[in-house]
C-alpha cells in the first residue's frame, strides 16, 4: 500500500529565500507524481506533474524533481514571495492503479 | 467560467439527518471524484466515476452513496449522518482516469 510522507509539516521563511519541500513515497512503482497547492478554505490547484519517466518539471519559479529509485520528490521554490504562502501537497498514482494518494502537506508561510 | 462547482459550500446538520452535496463540471472531463479532507487536513479519495461508471470505492460506509446522472455531474448523498462525518468534501474532475484533477472549492460539513 502506497504511503506518501511530507516533511516538514510546516515551514516559515523570510521573503526572498529559496526553499525546498520534501516528499517521499514507499512504493517506487508510480505512474506519476504531482504537486498541488491549497489556499485556506479553497480547493487544490495543480502545480506540476512529473511522469514516471521524467526527472523534473519546471514552471516559473517552481521546479519539481523525481527520484523514483529513492522514493523521493522535491519541490524547489525560488525567490519566495508572501503570495506563495499556502499548503503544498504531494501525491502520486501507483502503477496499475487509478488512485491518487496524497501526503499530508507542508504548510508554508513566507514572511514579508 | 469553466470550473468544478459544488454546492453547498457550508452544511451544518444534526446527527441522523440525510444530506446531499452536488457537483458539476463544465470542463468536458470523463472522470469525477469525491475526496474527504479530515480535521488533520489529510485528503483521501472516496469515489471515482469514469463516464458515469463507478471505478473506485474506497472502503466508504454504505451510508455514502454517489450518483452520477451524467458525465458532468457527480452528487454525494449521505444517510444517517454521524459526528465523524464532519470534514471538508471535495469534488474533482479529470480528463481521464489518470489525469490531473481539477478541484472544486469544497463543502465544509459539520455534524452536530
mmCIF file of C-alpha atoms in Angstrom:
data_model
loop_
_atom_site.group_PDB
_atom_site.id
_atom_site.type_symbol
_atom_site.label_atom_id
_atom_site.label_comp_id
_atom_site.label_asym_id
_atom_site.label_seq_id
_atom_site.Cartn_x
_atom_site.Cartn_y
_atom_site.Cartn_z
ATOM 1 C CA UNK A 1 0.000 0.000 0.000
ATOM 2 C CA UNK A 2 1.451 3.314 -1.113
ATOM 3 C CA UNK A 3 2.181 5.860 1.613
ATOM 4 C CA UNK A 4 3.259 9.433 0.948
ATOM 5 C CA UNK A 5 5.092 11.463 3.583
ATOM 6 C CA UNK A 6 5.889 15.145 3.533
ATOM 7 C CA UNK A 7 8.477 16.778 5.737
ATOM 8 C CA UNK A 8 8.389 19.297 7.299
ATOM 9 C CA UNK A 9 4.719 19.663 8.238
ATOM 10 C CA UNK A 10 5.197 23.431 8.451
ATOM 11 C CA UNK A 11 7.853 25.849 7.271
ATOM 12 C CA UNK A 12 8.277 29.579 7.820
ATOM 13 C CA UNK A 13 10.782 31.575 5.776
ATOM 14 C CA UNK A 14 11.546 35.241 5.085
ATOM 15 C CA UNK A 15 10.596 36.665 1.730
ATOM 16 C CA UNK A 16 13.175 36.154 -0.998
ATOM 17 C CA UNK A 17 14.554 32.905 0.340
ATOM 18 C CA UNK A 18 14.887 29.821 -1.848
ATOM 19 C CA UNK A 19 13.331 26.750 -0.277
ATOM 20 C CA UNK A 20 12.808 23.031 -0.768
ATOM 21 C CA UNK A 21 9.794 20.958 0.188
ATOM 22 C CA UNK A 22 10.257 17.217 0.511
ATOM 23 C CA UNK A 23 8.036 14.301 -0.391
ATOM 24 C CA UNK A 24 8.741 10.586 -0.048
ATOM 25 C CA UNK A 25 6.736 7.574 -1.170
ATOM 26 C CA UNK A 26 7.073 3.968 -0.093
ATOM 27 C CA UNK A 27 6.476 2.168 -3.405
ATOM 28 C CA UNK A 28 8.651 3.356 -6.283
ATOM 29 C CA UNK A 29 6.411 1.806 -8.970
ATOM 30 C CA UNK A 30 4.494 5.002 -9.596
ATOM 31 C CA UNK A 31 2.717 6.190 -12.727
ATOM 32 C CA UNK A 32 3.210 9.887 -11.989
ATOM 33 C CA UNK A 33 3.765 12.309 -9.139
ATOM 34 C CA UNK A 34 2.015 15.645 -8.736
ATOM 35 C CA UNK A 35 2.412 18.719 -6.580
ATOM 36 C CA UNK A 36 -0.618 20.762 -5.575
ATOM 37 C CA UNK A 37 -1.197 23.994 -3.730
ATOM 38 C CA UNK A 38 -4.086 24.558 -1.336
ATOM 39 C CA UNK A 39 -5.009 28.005 -0.053
ATOM 40 C CA UNK A 40 -7.081 28.259 3.158
ATOM 41 C CA UNK A 41 -10.736 27.478 2.526
ATOM 42 C CA UNK A 42 -10.087 26.592 -1.103
ATOM 43 C CA UNK A 43 -9.681 23.557 -3.270
ATOM 44 C CA UNK A 44 -6.394 22.233 -4.595
ATOM 45 C CA UNK A 45 -4.647 23.658 -7.627
ATOM 46 C CA UNK A 46 -2.253 21.539 -9.627
ATOM 47 C CA UNK A 47 1.275 22.985 -9.854
ATOM 48 C CA UNK A 48 3.433 20.380 -11.536
ATOM 49 C CA UNK A 49 3.080 16.825 -12.799
ATOM 50 C CA UNK A 50 6.073 14.544 -13.328
ATOM 51 C CA UNK A 51 5.581 11.352 -15.290
ATOM 52 C CA UNK A 52 7.443 8.290 -14.038
ATOM 53 C CA UNK A 53 9.860 8.514 -16.970
ATOM 54 C CA UNK A 54 10.783 12.129 -16.198
ATOM 55 C CA UNK A 55 13.284 13.541 -13.728
ATOM 56 C CA UNK A 56 11.952 17.052 -13.274
ATOM 57 C CA UNK A 57 9.430 19.657 -14.341
ATOM 58 C CA UNK A 58 9.646 23.431 -14.151
ATOM 59 C CA UNK A 59 7.048 26.177 -14.081
ATOM 60 C CA UNK A 60 8.202 29.706 -13.416
ATOM 61 C CA UNK A 61 9.867 29.822 -10.004
ATOM 62 C CA UNK A 62 8.881 26.234 -9.253
ATOM 63 C CA UNK A 63 10.941 23.174 -10.010
ATOM 64 C CA UNK A 64 9.929 19.653 -9.054
ATOM 65 C CA UNK A 65 12.288 16.701 -9.213
ATOM 66 C CA UNK A 66 11.612 12.989 -9.048
ATOM 67 C CA UNK A 67 13.940 10.201 -7.979
ATOM 68 C CA UNK A 68 11.925 7.008 -8.231
ATOM 69 C CA UNK A 69 14.702 4.712 -7.055
ATOM 70 C CA UNK A 70 14.961 6.501 -3.710
ATOM 71 C CA UNK A 71 11.226 7.200 -3.499
ATOM 72 C CA UNK A 72 11.652 10.950 -3.253
ATOM 73 C CA UNK A 73 10.466 14.141 -4.850
ATOM 74 C CA UNK A 74 11.332 17.727 -4.040
ATOM 75 C CA UNK A 75 9.602 20.996 -4.849
ATOM 76 C CA UNK A 76 12.030 23.885 -5.133
ATOM 77 C CA UNK A 77 10.611 27.410 -4.859
ATOM 78 C CA UNK A 78 12.968 30.190 -5.895
ATOM 79 C CA UNK A 79 12.827 33.725 -4.501
ATOM 80 C CA UNK A 80 9.809 33.041 -2.321
ATOM 81 C CA UNK A 81 7.060 35.654 -2.008
ATOM 82 C CA UNK A 82 4.304 36.168 0.583
ATOM 83 C CA UNK A 83 1.823 35.063 -2.074
ATOM 84 C CA UNK A 84 3.464 31.635 -2.030
ATOM 85 C CA UNK A 85 2.083 31.076 1.474
ATOM 86 C CA UNK A 86 -0.170 28.020 1.255
ATOM 87 C CA UNK A 87 -0.183 24.299 1.938
ATOM 88 C CA UNK A 88 1.699 22.248 -0.635
ATOM 89 C CA UNK A 89 0.631 18.653 -1.193
ATOM 90 C CA UNK A 90 2.435 15.900 -2.966
ATOM 91 C CA UNK A 91 0.503 12.981 -4.478
ATOM 92 C CA UNK A 92 1.273 10.001 -6.659
ATOM 93 C CA UNK A 93 -0.587 7.449 -8.718
ATOM 94 C CA UNK A 94 0.583 3.897 -8.254
ATOM 95 C CA UNK A 95 1.451 1.957 -11.398
ATOM 96 C CA UNK A 96 -1.531 -0.230 -12.317
ATOM 97 C CA UNK A 97 -3.871 1.955 -10.265
ATOM 98 C CA UNK A 98 -6.021 4.997 -10.867
ATOM 99 C CA UNK A 99 -5.911 6.155 -7.258
ATOM 100 C CA UNK A 100 -4.097 9.377 -6.338
ATOM 101 C CA UNK A 101 -2.509 9.031 -2.882
ATOM 102 C CA UNK A 102 -1.799 12.277 -1.064
ATOM 103 C CA UNK A 103 0.697 13.293 1.586
ATOM 104 C CA UNK A 104 -0.470 15.424 4.486
ATOM 105 C CA UNK A 105 1.113 18.528 3.076
ATOM 106 C CA UNK A 106 3.615 21.163 4.131
ATOM 107 C CA UNK A 107 2.189 24.462 5.324
ATOM 108 C CA UNK A 108 4.442 27.217 4.001
ATOM 109 C CA UNK A 109 4.466 30.738 5.404
ATOM 110 C CA UNK A 110 6.557 33.381 3.639
ATOM 111 C CA UNK A 111 7.018 36.419 5.849
ATOM 112 C CA UNK A 112 7.338 39.870 4.266
ATOM 113 C CA UNK B 1 -16.292 30.309 -16.088
ATOM 114 C CA UNK B 2 -15.059 26.792 -16.718
ATOM 115 C CA UNK B 3 -14.737 25.068 -13.384
ATOM 116 C CA UNK B 4 -15.774 22.404 -10.956
ATOM 117 C CA UNK B 5 -18.549 23.765 -8.782
ATOM 118 C CA UNK B 6 -20.052 22.136 -5.752
ATOM 119 C CA UNK B 7 -22.932 23.168 -3.534
ATOM 120 C CA UNK B 8 -23.448 23.973 -0.794
ATOM 121 C CA UNK B 9 -20.185 25.458 0.433
ATOM 122 C CA UNK B 10 -21.170 25.046 4.073
ATOM 123 C CA UNK B 11 -23.533 22.489 5.571
ATOM 124 C CA UNK B 12 -24.407 22.239 9.251
ATOM 125 C CA UNK B 13 -26.776 19.473 10.224
ATOM 126 C CA UNK B 14 -27.780 17.265 13.109
ATOM 127 C CA UNK B 15 -26.775 13.693 13.661
ATOM 128 C CA UNK B 16 -29.061 11.213 11.975
ATOM 129 C CA UNK B 17 -30.072 13.522 9.140
ATOM 130 C CA UNK B 18 -29.671 12.759 5.433
ATOM 131 C CA UNK B 19 -27.957 15.311 3.229
ATOM 132 C CA UNK B 20 -26.691 15.694 -0.330
ATOM 133 C CA UNK B 21 -23.811 17.582 -1.893
ATOM 134 C CA UNK B 22 -23.966 18.391 -5.579
ATOM 135 C CA UNK B 23 -21.088 18.716 -8.024
ATOM 136 C CA UNK B 24 -20.949 19.830 -11.611
ATOM 137 C CA UNK B 25 -18.065 20.261 -14.024
ATOM 138 C CA UNK B 26 -18.142 22.050 -17.368
ATOM 139 C CA UNK B 27 -14.637 21.053 -18.428
ATOM 140 C CA UNK B 28 -15.819 18.170 -20.580
ATOM 141 C CA UNK B 29 -13.933 15.693 -18.403
ATOM 142 C CA UNK B 30 -14.722 11.977 -18.344
ATOM 143 C CA UNK B 31 -13.747 11.294 -14.733
ATOM 144 C CA UNK B 32 -15.130 12.722 -11.499
ATOM 145 C CA UNK B 33 -14.174 12.153 -7.876
ATOM 146 C CA UNK B 34 -15.179 12.720 -4.289
ATOM 147 C CA UNK B 35 -12.435 13.292 -1.754
ATOM 148 C CA UNK B 36 -12.657 13.745 2.013
ATOM 149 C CA UNK B 37 -10.303 16.041 3.923
ATOM 150 C CA UNK B 38 -10.391 15.398 7.646
ATOM 151 C CA UNK B 39 -9.634 17.720 10.552
ATOM 152 C CA UNK B 40 -5.921 16.978 10.195
ATOM 153 C CA UNK B 41 -6.090 18.090 6.560
ATOM 154 C CA UNK B 42 -5.461 14.573 5.274
ATOM 155 C CA UNK B 43 -7.017 14.216 1.821
ATOM 156 C CA UNK B 44 -8.295 10.803 0.847
ATOM 157 C CA UNK B 45 -10.227 9.574 -2.162
ATOM 158 C CA UNK B 46 -13.707 8.211 -1.577
ATOM 159 C CA UNK B 47 -15.104 7.502 -5.047
ATOM 160 C CA UNK B 48 -14.248 7.952 -8.672
ATOM 161 C CA UNK B 49 -16.526 7.668 -11.693
ATOM 162 C CA UNK B 50 -15.498 7.407 -15.309
ATOM 163 C CA UNK B 51 -18.198 8.024 -17.910
ATOM 164 C CA UNK B 52 -20.824 7.515 -15.193
ATOM 165 C CA UNK B 53 -19.323 4.156 -14.189
ATOM 166 C CA UNK B 54 -18.060 3.616 -10.627
ATOM 167 C CA UNK B 55 -14.325 2.893 -10.720
ATOM 168 C CA UNK B 56 -13.038 3.448 -7.196
ATOM 169 C CA UNK B 57 -14.985 2.859 -3.998
ATOM 170 C CA UNK B 58 -12.549 3.268 -1.143
ATOM 171 C CA UNK B 59 -13.931 1.378 1.878
ATOM 172 C CA UNK B 60 -16.503 4.064 2.457
ATOM 173 C CA UNK B 61 -19.515 3.242 4.681
ATOM 174 C CA UNK B 62 -22.699 2.317 2.826
ATOM 175 C CA UNK B 63 -24.273 5.474 4.203
ATOM 176 C CA UNK B 64 -22.376 7.322 1.480
ATOM 177 C CA UNK B 65 -23.890 6.886 -1.965
ATOM 178 C CA UNK B 66 -22.569 8.703 -5.018
ATOM 179 C CA UNK B 67 -24.776 9.218 -8.022
ATOM 180 C CA UNK B 68 -23.694 10.285 -11.482
ATOM 181 C CA UNK B 69 -26.710 11.173 -13.644
ATOM 182 C CA UNK B 70 -24.388 12.193 -16.483
ATOM 183 C CA UNK B 71 -20.692 12.779 -17.115
ATOM 184 C CA UNK B 72 -20.853 16.362 -15.909
ATOM 185 C CA UNK B 73 -22.457 15.652 -12.531
ATOM 186 C CA UNK B 74 -21.483 13.599 -9.505
ATOM 187 C CA UNK B 75 -23.590 14.022 -6.400
ATOM 188 C CA UNK B 76 -22.915 12.610 -2.945
ATOM 189 C CA UNK B 77 -25.759 11.549 -0.694
ATOM 190 C CA UNK B 78 -25.082 10.767 2.948
ATOM 191 C CA UNK B 79 -27.609 8.934 5.121
ATOM 192 C CA UNK B 80 -27.808 8.901 8.919
ATOM 193 C CA UNK B 81 -25.034 11.447 9.417
ATOM 194 C CA UNK B 82 -22.585 10.853 12.251
ATOM 195 C CA UNK B 83 -20.265 13.223 14.126
ATOM 196 C CA UNK B 84 -17.280 11.575 12.439
ATOM 197 C CA UNK B 85 -18.579 12.585 9.030
ATOM 198 C CA UNK B 86 -17.639 16.184 9.802
ATOM 199 C CA UNK B 87 -14.986 17.129 7.246
ATOM 200 C CA UNK B 88 -14.452 19.049 4.047
ATOM 201 C CA UNK B 89 -15.645 17.153 0.983
ATOM 202 C CA UNK B 90 -14.039 17.975 -2.341
ATOM 203 C CA UNK B 91 -15.354 17.155 -5.764
ATOM 204 C CA UNK B 92 -12.845 16.959 -8.602
ATOM 205 C CA UNK B 93 -12.716 16.030 -12.255
ATOM 206 C CA UNK B 94 -10.024 14.994 -14.700
ATOM 207 C CA UNK B 95 -9.829 14.344 -18.405
ATOM 208 C CA UNK B 96 -9.306 10.642 -17.830
ATOM 209 C CA UNK B 97 -8.629 8.179 -15.022
ATOM 210 C CA UNK B 98 -5.033 9.227 -14.501
ATOM 211 C CA UNK B 99 -5.273 12.839 -15.499
ATOM 212 C CA UNK B 100 -4.596 15.840 -13.310
ATOM 213 C CA UNK B 101 -7.661 16.506 -11.161
ATOM 214 C CA UNK B 102 -9.313 19.918 -11.042
ATOM 215 C CA UNK B 103 -10.867 20.525 -7.648
ATOM 216 C CA UNK B 104 -13.992 22.316 -6.533
ATOM 217 C CA UNK B 105 -13.927 24.735 -3.619
ATOM 218 C CA UNK B 106 -15.055 22.139 -1.112
ATOM 219 C CA UNK B 107 -18.100 21.647 1.106
ATOM 220 C CA UNK B 108 -17.488 22.003 4.818
ATOM 221 C CA UNK B 109 -19.859 19.566 6.513
ATOM 222 C CA UNK B 110 -20.389 19.947 10.247
ATOM 223 C CA UNK B 111 -22.491 17.374 12.052
ATOM 224 C CA UNK B 112 -23.709 18.457 15.486
#
